[in-house]
Amino acid sequence: MQINLDDKANIFNTLIEESPMPIALYTGENMVIQVANKAMLKAWGRDLSVIGKELALALPELKDQPFLSILEQVRSTAMPYEAKEDKVVLLNDNVLQTFYFDFTYKPLLDQDGNVWGILNNATDVTELVNAKFKVEHSEALFRQMIYDAPVAIGILRGRDLIIEEANDELLKIWRKSKDIIGIKLLDGLPEIVDQPFPELLLQVYDSGVAHYGYETKARLEHNGAESDFYFNFVYDPIFGQDGEVTGIMIVANEITLQVVSKMEAAKSEERFRNFMYDIPMATAYYETENIVISLANDEMLRFWGKDKSVIGKTIAEAIPELNVQPSVDVLKEVYQTGITYHADQEEFEVIIDGKEEKRWFSFTYKPIKDSSGQVYAIIHAAMDVTKLVRLQQQKDEFLGIASHELKTPVTSIKAYAQVLERMISNEGDEKKATMVRKMDLQLNRLTGLIGDLLDVTKIQSGKMTFNPVEFDFDAAVEDIVDEMQHISSKQKIICDLKSNAIVFADKERIGQVITNFLSNAIKYSVDAVEINVATFSQGGEVILSVKDYGIGISEDMQHLVFDQFYRVDGNLQHTYPGLGLGLYISAEIIKSEGGRIWVNSTVGQGSTFFFALKTKSFRSYN
Ligand code: ADP
């Protein structure tokens, strides 16, 4: 097909006219719009009327924008101008709107090389630019998120591991400032070169597989010195569009404090174990309410007659023979109640070298509680006191034999002394008779002391016997008071007896207690003139009190006076003679009779000793 020239011009016109790319041609110094295709007119928001007009007049909004001067420059220099994604504000639908164009201003030269026109070629990239802005915006948002995150986050870019992002938390962990952003990780943190992290990072980079680190130690520089820090962290590969790794995201959490305190706890546990193993006492450590043996030192294993295989087993499994004794139940009770159990000189049957043996132990089951007060373990510390108990038994036996052996001759001496006193008295030698009477009084004291020693040995061997009878309580008290009044020359014993009670008990033994109260009251109140004895009934009990106005007992000592051998302290020990057995025997008697015994006292003012016994019935007055 033949095309004539006119047709060709038409075709070009049409091509230009219909091109989706905005095209315009400006001529002359004033940039008169010669050509502006449909796409250009659309971009400008104008119609064909702009053709033939000067650009500055046709598009007055260009006045404050750089394009007119760029066109002028292109015209004067004949150098083309190219711009990418350039912002143009144009009046569209009577509103100034922002567009982005890739465009060229191409100078058109005549034969003499003068610029006669400028071809303006443009591509509207507004949508593209806006989309890019959006991406950038969301990226900025993402970055902001990184910065605000409460955990440490950072991004390393490329195989050189360039620090692209590091939020404040991460900088804090690294102990670095923002200056390290943009530089290689190893340049920013040279102290990690010899640590496993760079290699791990490269592994993640090359494999594309994330790495998780738990309680990992890192040595980091801080204030010029290196120290250990601990982290949980993730190295997560970042993939590019083609699925290749382009960077690594680091998310880390510093847990130095937790790890250090865990290590401290482990250390103190270690110390505790060593302590338990080295202590010369038998010790064991039980856990859980099933009483699982988690530690037992050699001493304890020896006591049990077991080896280390018991560790990890429950007490019931490991030492079934303990089941016949109350220990397992007691341990479980300690675990449940959280109350320490202490046993003093308790008797156990143990098998030592295959032989059953009687042994005595003093031991403690002490519950160990967490901060909320919940029991989680029990410490068992035991001491074999068999030797001590045997020695005590020997001592008691000796005291028993000695006091028994002393009793017989003293009784005969006393009998002879009484006969002698009567004989001398009859002879009329009063001086000698008085001396023999004094001897008799001292013999009474000696008999009393021997009696006390005998009683103690009886209590200890469980051989103290009681012969209960019914008796009138007030009458019994009165008899003893009468007797004691003879001994006390100074203090007057004043009675207020109104219990009216009949009790069923060993009258001799109860009398012994009242005598002990009274003789103490006399002994410890030498400067006083009065002692009060009272009886009354209350709540099914008869209560007796002996009140003196003597030296008194300090509060912290009051609970000790009923103990064996407890004596008045300090210098007074020699002022007031005694063995410290009277109240101990009294307490044993009252306890055996099912009663109560106690004291109220103020130092320097005096003491009141009490006991209470169950009343059997009341005296009837006819
Ligand atoms: P003893 O009187 O032989 O020392 P006791 O067992 O009767 O032994 O008394 C024990 C201790 O209790 C005495 O040593 C004394 O310290 C104290 N005590 C007993 N009765 C009184 C009292 N009435 N006033 C002050 N202290 C007393």
Short mmCIF file of N, CA and C in Angstrom, two decimals, residues 265-404:
data_model
loop_
_atom_site.label_atom_id
_atom_site.label_comp_id
_atom_site.label_asym_id
_atom_site.label_seq_id
_atom_site.Cartn_x
_atom_site.Cartn_y
_atom_site.Cartn_z
N ALA A 265 20.97 -18.96 93.44
CA ALA A 265 20.16 -19.97 94.13
C ALA A 265 20.86 -21.32 94.03
N ALA A 266 21.39 -21.61 92.81
CA ALA A 266 22.08 -22.88 92.62
C ALA A 266 23.31 -22.96 93.52
N LYS A 267 24.02 -21.81 93.62
CA LYS A 267 25.22 -21.77 94.46
C LYS A 267 24.85 -22.02 95.91
N SER A 268 23.75 -21.34 96.36
CA SER A 268 23.42 -21.50 97.76
C SER A 268 22.92 -22.92 98.01
N GLU A 269 22.28 -23.51 96.99
CA GLU A 269 21.86 -24.91 97.10
C GLU A 269 23.09 -25.80 97.25
N GLU A 270 24.11 -25.48 96.44
CA GLU A 270 25.37 -26.23 96.47
C GLU A 270 26.01 -26.12 97.86
N ARG A 271 26.02 -24.86 98.36
CA ARG A 271 26.60 -24.63 99.70
C ARG A 271 25.83 -25.44 100.73
N PHE A 272 24.50 -25.40 100.57
CA PHE A 272 23.63 -26.10 101.51
C PHE A 272 23.92 -27.61 101.50
N ARG A 273 24.08 -28.16 100.27
CA ARG A 273 24.39 -29.58 100.14
C ARG A 273 25.70 -29.92 100.83
N ASN A 274 26.74 -29.09 100.52
CA ASN A 274 28.04 -29.35 101.12
C ASN A 274 27.96 -29.29 102.63
N PHE A 275 27.21 -28.27 103.08
CA PHE A 275 27.06 -28.10 104.52
C PHE A 275 26.42 -29.35 105.12
N MET A 276 25.38 -29.83 104.43
CA MET A 276 24.67 -31.00 104.95
C MET A 276 25.56 -32.23 104.97
N TYR A 277 26.41 -32.36 103.92
CA TYR A 277 27.27 -33.54 103.86
C TYR A 277 28.38 -33.48 104.89
N ASP A 278 28.85 -32.25 105.18
CA ASP A 278 30.01 -32.13 106.06
C ASP A 278 29.65 -32.08 107.53
N ILE A 279 28.43 -31.72 107.82
CA ILE A 279 28.03 -31.54 109.21
C ILE A 279 28.15 -32.89 109.95
N PRO A 280 28.66 -32.88 111.19
CA PRO A 280 28.86 -34.17 111.87
C PRO A 280 27.57 -34.76 112.44
N MET A 281 26.46 -34.13 112.11
CA MET A 281 25.16 -34.58 112.60
C MET A 281 24.47 -35.35 111.48
N ALA A 282 23.62 -36.30 111.84
CA ALA A 282 22.86 -36.99 110.80
C ALA A 282 21.81 -36.04 110.26
N THR A 283 21.87 -35.79 108.92
CA THR A 283 20.92 -34.84 108.34
C THR A 283 20.33 -35.41 107.06
N ALA A 284 19.07 -35.09 106.86
CA ALA A 284 18.41 -35.48 105.62
C ALA A 284 17.48 -34.35 105.19
N TYR A 285 17.16 -34.35 103.90
CA TYR A 285 16.32 -33.30 103.33
C TYR A 285 15.23 -33.99 102.54
N TYR A 286 13.98 -33.75 102.91
CA TYR A 286 12.85 -34.41 102.25
C TYR A 286 12.06 -33.40 101.45
N GLU A 287 11.53 -33.86 100.30
CA GLU A 287 10.70 -32.97 99.49
C GLU A 287 9.36 -33.63 99.18
N THR A 288 8.40 -32.79 98.84
CA THR A 288 7.01 -33.15 98.50
C THR A 288 6.30 -33.78 99.70
N GLU A 289 4.96 -33.77 99.59
CA GLU A 289 4.18 -34.26 100.73
C GLU A 289 4.29 -35.77 100.91
N ASN A 290 4.88 -36.45 99.88
CA ASN A 290 5.10 -37.89 100.05
C ASN A 290 6.39 -38.19 100.78
N ILE A 291 7.11 -37.13 101.16
CA ILE A 291 8.37 -37.25 101.91
C ILE A 291 9.39 -38.07 101.12
N VAL A 292 9.82 -37.48 100.00
CA VAL A 292 10.84 -38.10 99.16
C VAL A 292 12.21 -37.67 99.68
N ILE A 293 13.09 -38.63 99.86
CA ILE A 293 14.44 -38.32 100.37
C ILE A 293 15.24 -37.70 99.24
N SER A 294 15.57 -36.41 99.34
CA SER A 294 16.36 -35.85 98.25
C SER A 294 17.82 -35.67 98.67
N LEU A 295 18.08 -35.69 99.94
CA LEU A 295 19.47 -35.65 100.43
C LEU A 295 19.53 -36.42 101.74
N ALA A 296 20.64 -37.12 101.95
CA ALA A 296 20.86 -37.76 103.25
C ALA A 296 22.35 -37.92 103.38
N ASN A 297 22.94 -37.37 104.42
CA ASN A 297 24.40 -37.47 104.53
C ASN A 297 24.79 -38.85 105.08
N ASP A 298 26.13 -39.12 105.07
CA ASP A 298 26.60 -40.46 105.44
C ASP A 298 26.15 -40.87 106.84
N GLU A 299 26.19 -39.87 107.74
CA GLU A 299 25.77 -40.16 109.11
C GLU A 299 24.35 -40.70 109.13
N MET A 300 23.47 -40.02 108.37
CA MET A 300 22.06 -40.41 108.37
C MET A 300 21.90 -41.80 107.75
N LEU A 301 22.64 -42.04 106.64
CA LEU A 301 22.55 -43.34 105.98
C LEU A 301 23.00 -44.44 106.95
N ARG A 302 24.03 -44.11 107.73
CA ARG A 302 24.53 -45.08 108.70
C ARG A 302 23.45 -45.40 109.74
N PHE A 303 22.76 -44.34 110.19
CA PHE A 303 21.69 -44.56 111.17
C PHE A 303 20.60 -45.44 110.59
N TRP A 304 20.31 -45.20 109.34
CA TRP A 304 19.24 -45.98 108.71
C TRP A 304 19.72 -47.39 108.36
N GLY A 305 21.06 -47.54 108.30
CA GLY A 305 21.61 -48.80 107.83
C GLY A 305 21.36 -49.00 106.35
N LYS A 306 21.39 -47.87 105.59
CA LYS A 306 21.08 -47.93 104.14
C LYS A 306 22.25 -47.32 103.36
N ASP A 307 22.18 -47.49 102.02
CA ASP A 307 23.17 -46.80 101.19
C ASP A 307 22.48 -45.73 100.34
N LYS A 308 23.27 -45.16 99.42
CA LYS A 308 22.77 -44.00 98.66
C LYS A 308 21.56 -44.32 97.79
N SER A 309 21.25 -45.61 97.60
CA SER A 309 20.13 -45.97 96.72
C SER A 309 18.78 -45.47 97.26
N VAL A 310 18.76 -45.05 98.52
CA VAL A 310 17.48 -44.56 99.07
C VAL A 310 17.13 -43.17 98.53
N ILE A 311 18.15 -42.46 98.01
CA ILE A 311 17.91 -41.09 97.53
C ILE A 311 16.91 -41.14 96.36
N GLY A 312 15.92 -40.30 96.42
CA GLY A 312 14.91 -40.25 95.36
C GLY A 312 13.69 -41.10 95.69
N LYS A 313 13.80 -41.92 96.74
CA LYS A 313 12.64 -42.73 97.12
C LYS A 313 11.88 -42.05 98.26
N THR A 314 10.64 -42.46 98.43
CA THR A 314 9.92 -41.91 99.59
C THR A 314 10.43 -42.64 100.83
N ILE A 315 10.28 -41.97 101.97
CA ILE A 315 10.70 -42.55 103.25
C ILE A 315 10.03 -43.91 103.44
N ALA A 316 8.75 -43.97 103.07
CA ALA A 316 7.98 -45.20 103.30
C ALA A 316 8.55 -46.36 102.48
N GLU A 317 8.99 -46.06 101.24
CA GLU A 317 9.58 -47.11 100.39
C GLU A 317 10.97 -47.48 100.88
N ALA A 318 11.75 -46.42 101.19
CA ALA A 318 13.17 -46.61 101.46
C ALA A 318 13.42 -47.24 102.82
N ILE A 319 12.63 -46.84 103.82
CA ILE A 319 12.86 -47.34 105.17
C ILE A 319 11.54 -47.86 105.71
N PRO A 320 11.05 -48.98 105.15
CA PRO A 320 9.72 -49.46 105.56
C PRO A 320 9.65 -49.72 107.06
N GLU A 321 10.81 -50.05 107.67
CA GLU A 321 10.78 -50.32 109.11
C GLU A 321 10.38 -49.10 109.93
N LEU A 322 10.53 -47.90 109.33
CA LEU A 322 10.12 -46.68 110.04
C LEU A 322 8.60 -46.61 110.18
N ASN A 323 7.90 -47.37 109.32
CA ASN A 323 6.44 -47.34 109.35
C ASN A 323 5.87 -47.79 110.68
N VAL A 324 6.62 -48.67 111.36
CA VAL A 324 6.09 -49.16 112.63
C VAL A 324 6.25 -48.11 113.72
N GLN A 325 7.12 -47.12 113.45
CA GLN A 325 7.26 -46.02 114.39
C GLN A 325 6.48 -44.84 113.84
N PRO A 326 6.23 -43.83 114.67
CA PRO A 326 5.34 -42.77 114.20
C PRO A 326 5.97 -41.81 113.19
N SER A 327 7.27 -42.01 112.84
CA SER A 327 7.99 -40.99 112.08
C SER A 327 7.33 -40.54 110.79
N VAL A 328 6.87 -41.50 109.95
CA VAL A 328 6.33 -41.12 108.65
C VAL A 328 5.10 -40.23 108.83
N ASP A 329 4.24 -40.63 109.74
CA ASP A 329 3.04 -39.83 109.99
C ASP A 329 3.41 -38.45 110.52
N VAL A 330 4.40 -38.43 111.42
CA VAL A 330 4.81 -37.14 111.99
C VAL A 330 5.37 -36.25 110.89
N LEU A 331 6.19 -36.83 109.99
CA LEU A 331 6.76 -36.05 108.90
C LEU A 331 5.66 -35.46 108.02
N LYS A 332 4.65 -36.30 107.72
CA LYS A 332 3.55 -35.81 106.88
C LYS A 332 2.79 -34.70 107.58
N GLU A 333 2.66 -34.83 108.88
CA GLU A 333 1.95 -33.80 109.63
C GLU A 333 2.73 -32.49 109.61
N VAL A 334 4.07 -32.60 109.78
CA VAL A 334 4.92 -31.40 109.73
C VAL A 334 4.75 -30.73 108.38
N TYR A 335 4.71 -31.55 107.31
CA TYR A 335 4.56 -31.00 105.96
C TYR A 335 3.23 -30.27 105.82
N GLN A 336 2.18 -30.86 106.39
CA GLN A 336 0.85 -30.26 106.24
C GLN A 336 0.65 -29.03 107.12
N THR A 337 1.15 -29.10 108.36
CA THR A 337 0.87 -28.01 109.31
C THR A 337 1.93 -26.92 109.27
N GLY A 338 3.15 -27.27 108.82
CA GLY A 338 4.23 -26.28 108.82
C GLY A 338 4.77 -26.02 110.21
N ILE A 339 4.47 -26.92 111.14
CA ILE A 339 4.95 -26.73 112.52
C ILE A 339 6.13 -27.67 112.78
N THR A 340 7.22 -27.08 113.28
CA THR A 340 8.43 -27.86 113.58
C THR A 340 8.14 -28.92 114.64
N TYR A 341 8.73 -30.10 114.44
CA TYR A 341 8.57 -31.15 115.44
C TYR A 341 9.93 -31.42 116.05
N HIS A 342 9.98 -31.42 117.37
CA HIS A 342 11.24 -31.69 118.04
C HIS A 342 11.06 -32.83 119.03
N ALA A 343 11.95 -33.79 118.97
CA ALA A 343 11.86 -34.89 119.92
C ALA A 343 13.15 -34.96 120.70
N ASP A 344 13.03 -35.14 122.00
CA ASP A 344 14.19 -35.17 122.86
C ASP A 344 14.38 -36.59 123.38
N GLN A 345 15.52 -37.14 123.13
CA GLN A 345 15.90 -38.45 123.65
C GLN A 345 14.81 -39.49 123.41
N GLU A 346 14.40 -39.61 122.15
CA GLU A 346 13.37 -40.60 121.83
C GLU A 346 14.01 -41.95 121.53
N GLU A 347 13.32 -43.00 121.97
CA GLU A 347 13.89 -44.33 121.83
C GLU A 347 13.52 -44.94 120.48
N PHE A 348 14.48 -45.56 119.81
CA PHE A 348 14.23 -46.22 118.52
C PHE A 348 14.88 -47.60 118.52
N GLU A 349 14.24 -48.51 117.80
CA GLU A 349 14.87 -49.80 117.54
C GLU A 349 15.52 -49.68 116.18
N VAL A 350 16.85 -49.78 116.13
CA VAL A 350 17.51 -49.71 114.82
C VAL A 350 18.31 -50.98 114.60
N ILE A 351 18.52 -51.27 113.28
CA ILE A 351 19.30 -52.47 112.98
C ILE A 351 20.70 -52.02 112.60
N ILE A 352 21.68 -52.37 113.42
CA ILE A 352 23.06 -51.98 113.14
C ILE A 352 23.87 -53.26 113.00
N ASP A 353 24.56 -53.36 111.83
CA ASP A 353 25.32 -54.57 111.49
C ASP A 353 24.43 -55.81 111.63
N GLY A 354 23.21 -55.67 111.15
CA GLY A 354 22.30 -56.83 111.15
C GLY A 354 21.66 -57.12 112.50
N LYS A 355 22.06 -56.36 113.53
CA LYS A 355 21.50 -56.64 114.87
C LYS A 355 20.56 -55.53 115.30
N GLU A 356 19.46 -55.93 115.93
CA GLU A 356 18.52 -54.92 116.40
C GLU A 356 19.08 -54.31 117.69
N GLU A 357 19.04 -52.97 117.75
CA GLU A 357 19.61 -52.30 118.92
C GLU A 357 18.69 -51.18 119.36
N LYS A 358 18.69 -50.92 120.66
CA LYS A 358 17.91 -49.81 121.19
C LYS A 358 18.80 -48.57 121.13
N ARG A 359 18.28 -47.51 120.55
CA ARG A 359 19.09 -46.28 120.50
C ARG A 359 18.21 -45.09 120.82
N TRP A 360 18.82 -44.04 121.28
CA TRP A 360 18.07 -42.83 121.60
C TRP A 360 18.51 -41.69 120.68
N PHE A 361 17.54 -40.93 120.20
CA PHE A 361 17.85 -39.80 119.32
C PHE A 361 17.13 -38.54 119.80
N SER A 362 17.84 -37.44 119.67
CA SER A 362 17.16 -36.15 119.78
C SER A 362 17.12 -35.66 118.34
N PHE A 363 15.97 -35.27 117.86
CA PHE A 363 15.91 -34.85 116.46
C PHE A 363 14.84 -33.80 116.21
N THR A 364 15.02 -33.14 115.05
CA THR A 364 14.10 -32.08 114.67
C THR A 364 13.64 -32.30 113.24
N TYR A 365 12.35 -32.15 112.99
CA TYR A 365 11.82 -32.10 111.63
C TYR A 365 11.43 -30.65 111.41
N LYS A 366 12.22 -29.95 110.61
CA LYS A 366 11.92 -28.52 110.43
C LYS A 366 11.37 -28.27 109.03
N PRO A 367 10.13 -27.75 108.92
CA PRO A 367 9.56 -27.48 107.60
C PRO A 367 10.24 -26.27 106.96
N ILE A 368 10.48 -26.34 105.65
CA ILE A 368 11.07 -25.22 104.91
C ILE A 368 9.95 -24.66 104.04
N LYS A 369 9.75 -23.33 104.17
CA LYS A 369 8.61 -22.72 103.47
C LYS A 369 9.08 -21.75 102.40
N ASP A 370 8.27 -21.59 101.36
CA ASP A 370 8.58 -20.58 100.34
C ASP A 370 8.06 -19.22 100.83
N SER A 371 8.22 -18.20 99.97
CA SER A 371 7.88 -16.84 100.43
C SER A 371 6.39 -16.71 100.75
N SER A 372 5.56 -17.62 100.17
CA SER A 372 4.13 -17.50 100.47
C SER A 372 3.75 -18.33 101.69
N GLY A 373 4.76 -18.94 102.33
CA GLY A 373 4.47 -19.68 103.55
C GLY A 373 4.12 -21.13 103.30
N GLN A 374 4.22 -21.56 102.04
CA GLN A 374 3.88 -22.94 101.68
C GLN A 374 5.09 -23.84 101.96
N VAL A 375 4.85 -24.96 102.63
CA VAL A 375 5.95 -25.88 102.92
C VAL A 375 6.35 -26.61 101.63
N TYR A 376 7.65 -26.70 101.34
CA TYR A 376 8.07 -27.47 100.17
C TYR A 376 9.13 -28.51 100.51
N ALA A 377 9.64 -28.46 101.73
CA ALA A 377 10.66 -29.44 102.11
C ALA A 377 10.73 -29.53 103.63
N ILE A 378 11.43 -30.57 104.08
CA ILE A 378 11.65 -30.71 105.53
C ILE A 378 13.12 -31.04 105.74
N ILE A 379 13.73 -30.37 106.70
CA ILE A 379 15.09 -30.74 107.09
C ILE A 379 14.99 -31.61 108.33
N HIS A 380 15.69 -32.72 108.29
CA HIS A 380 15.69 -33.64 109.42
C HIS A 380 17.11 -33.67 109.97
N ALA A 381 17.29 -33.22 111.18
CA ALA A 381 18.60 -33.26 111.81
C ALA A 381 18.48 -34.10 113.07
N ALA A 382 19.33 -35.12 113.16
CA ALA A 382 19.20 -36.02 114.30
C ALA A 382 20.55 -36.22 114.98
N MET A 383 20.49 -36.41 116.28
CA MET A 383 21.71 -36.66 117.01
C MET A 383 21.51 -37.93 117.82
N ASP A 384 22.48 -38.83 117.71
CA ASP A 384 22.42 -40.06 118.49
C ASP A 384 22.84 -39.70 119.92
N VAL A 385 21.90 -39.75 120.84
CA VAL A 385 22.22 -39.37 122.22
C VAL A 385 22.24 -40.61 123.11
N THR A 386 22.44 -41.78 122.46
CA THR A 386 22.42 -43.04 123.21
C THR A 386 23.43 -43.01 124.37
N LYS A 387 24.66 -42.51 124.05
CA LYS A 387 25.70 -42.48 125.09
C LYS A 387 25.24 -41.65 126.27
N LEU A 388 24.69 -40.47 125.93
CA LEU A 388 24.23 -39.54 126.96
C LEU A 388 23.14 -40.19 127.81
N VAL A 389 22.19 -40.82 127.12
CA VAL A 389 21.07 -41.44 127.83
C VAL A 389 21.60 -42.56 128.74
N ARG A 390 22.57 -43.33 128.21
CA ARG A 390 23.13 -44.43 129.03
C ARG A 390 23.81 -43.86 130.27
N LEU A 391 24.57 -42.74 130.07
CA LEU A 391 25.25 -42.10 131.20
C LEU A 391 24.24 -41.62 132.23
N GLN A 392 23.15 -41.03 131.70
CA GLN A 392 22.10 -40.54 132.59
C GLN A 392 21.51 -41.70 133.40
N GLN A 393 21.30 -42.80 132.67
CA GLN A 393 20.73 -43.97 133.34
C GLN A 393 21.67 -44.45 134.44
N GLN A 394 22.99 -44.43 134.12
CA GLN A 394 23.98 -44.86 135.12
C GLN A 394 23.94 -43.94 136.33
N LYS A 395 23.85 -42.63 136.02
CA LYS A 395 23.81 -41.65 137.11
C LYS A 395 22.58 -41.88 137.98
N ASP A 396 21.43 -42.08 137.30
CA ASP A 396 20.19 -42.30 138.06
C ASP A 396 20.28 -43.56 138.91
N GLU A 397 20.88 -44.60 138.28
CA GLU A 397 21.03 -45.86 139.02
C GLU A 397 21.89 -45.63 140.25
N PHE A 398 22.99 -44.87 140.01
CA PHE A 398 23.90 -44.60 141.12
C PHE A 398 23.19 -43.83 142.22
N LEU A 399 22.45 -42.78 141.81
CA LEU A 399 21.71 -41.97 142.79
C LEU A 399 20.74 -42.84 143.56
N GLY A 400 20.08 -43.75 142.84
CA GLY A 400 19.10 -44.65 143.45
C GLY A 400 19.77 -45.50 144.52
N ILE A 401 20.91 -46.11 144.10
CA ILE A 401 21.61 -47.00 145.04
C ILE A 401 22.14 -46.19 146.23
N ALA A 402 22.77 -45.03 145.88
CA ALA A 402 23.39 -44.23 146.94
C ALA A 402 22.35 -43.77 147.95
N SER A 403 21.23 -43.22 147.43
CA SER A 403 20.24 -42.69 148.38
C SER A 403 19.60 -43.82 149.19
N HIS A 404 19.46 -44.97 148.53
CA HIS A 404 18.89 -46.12 149.25
C HIS A 404 19.83 -46.56 150.36
#
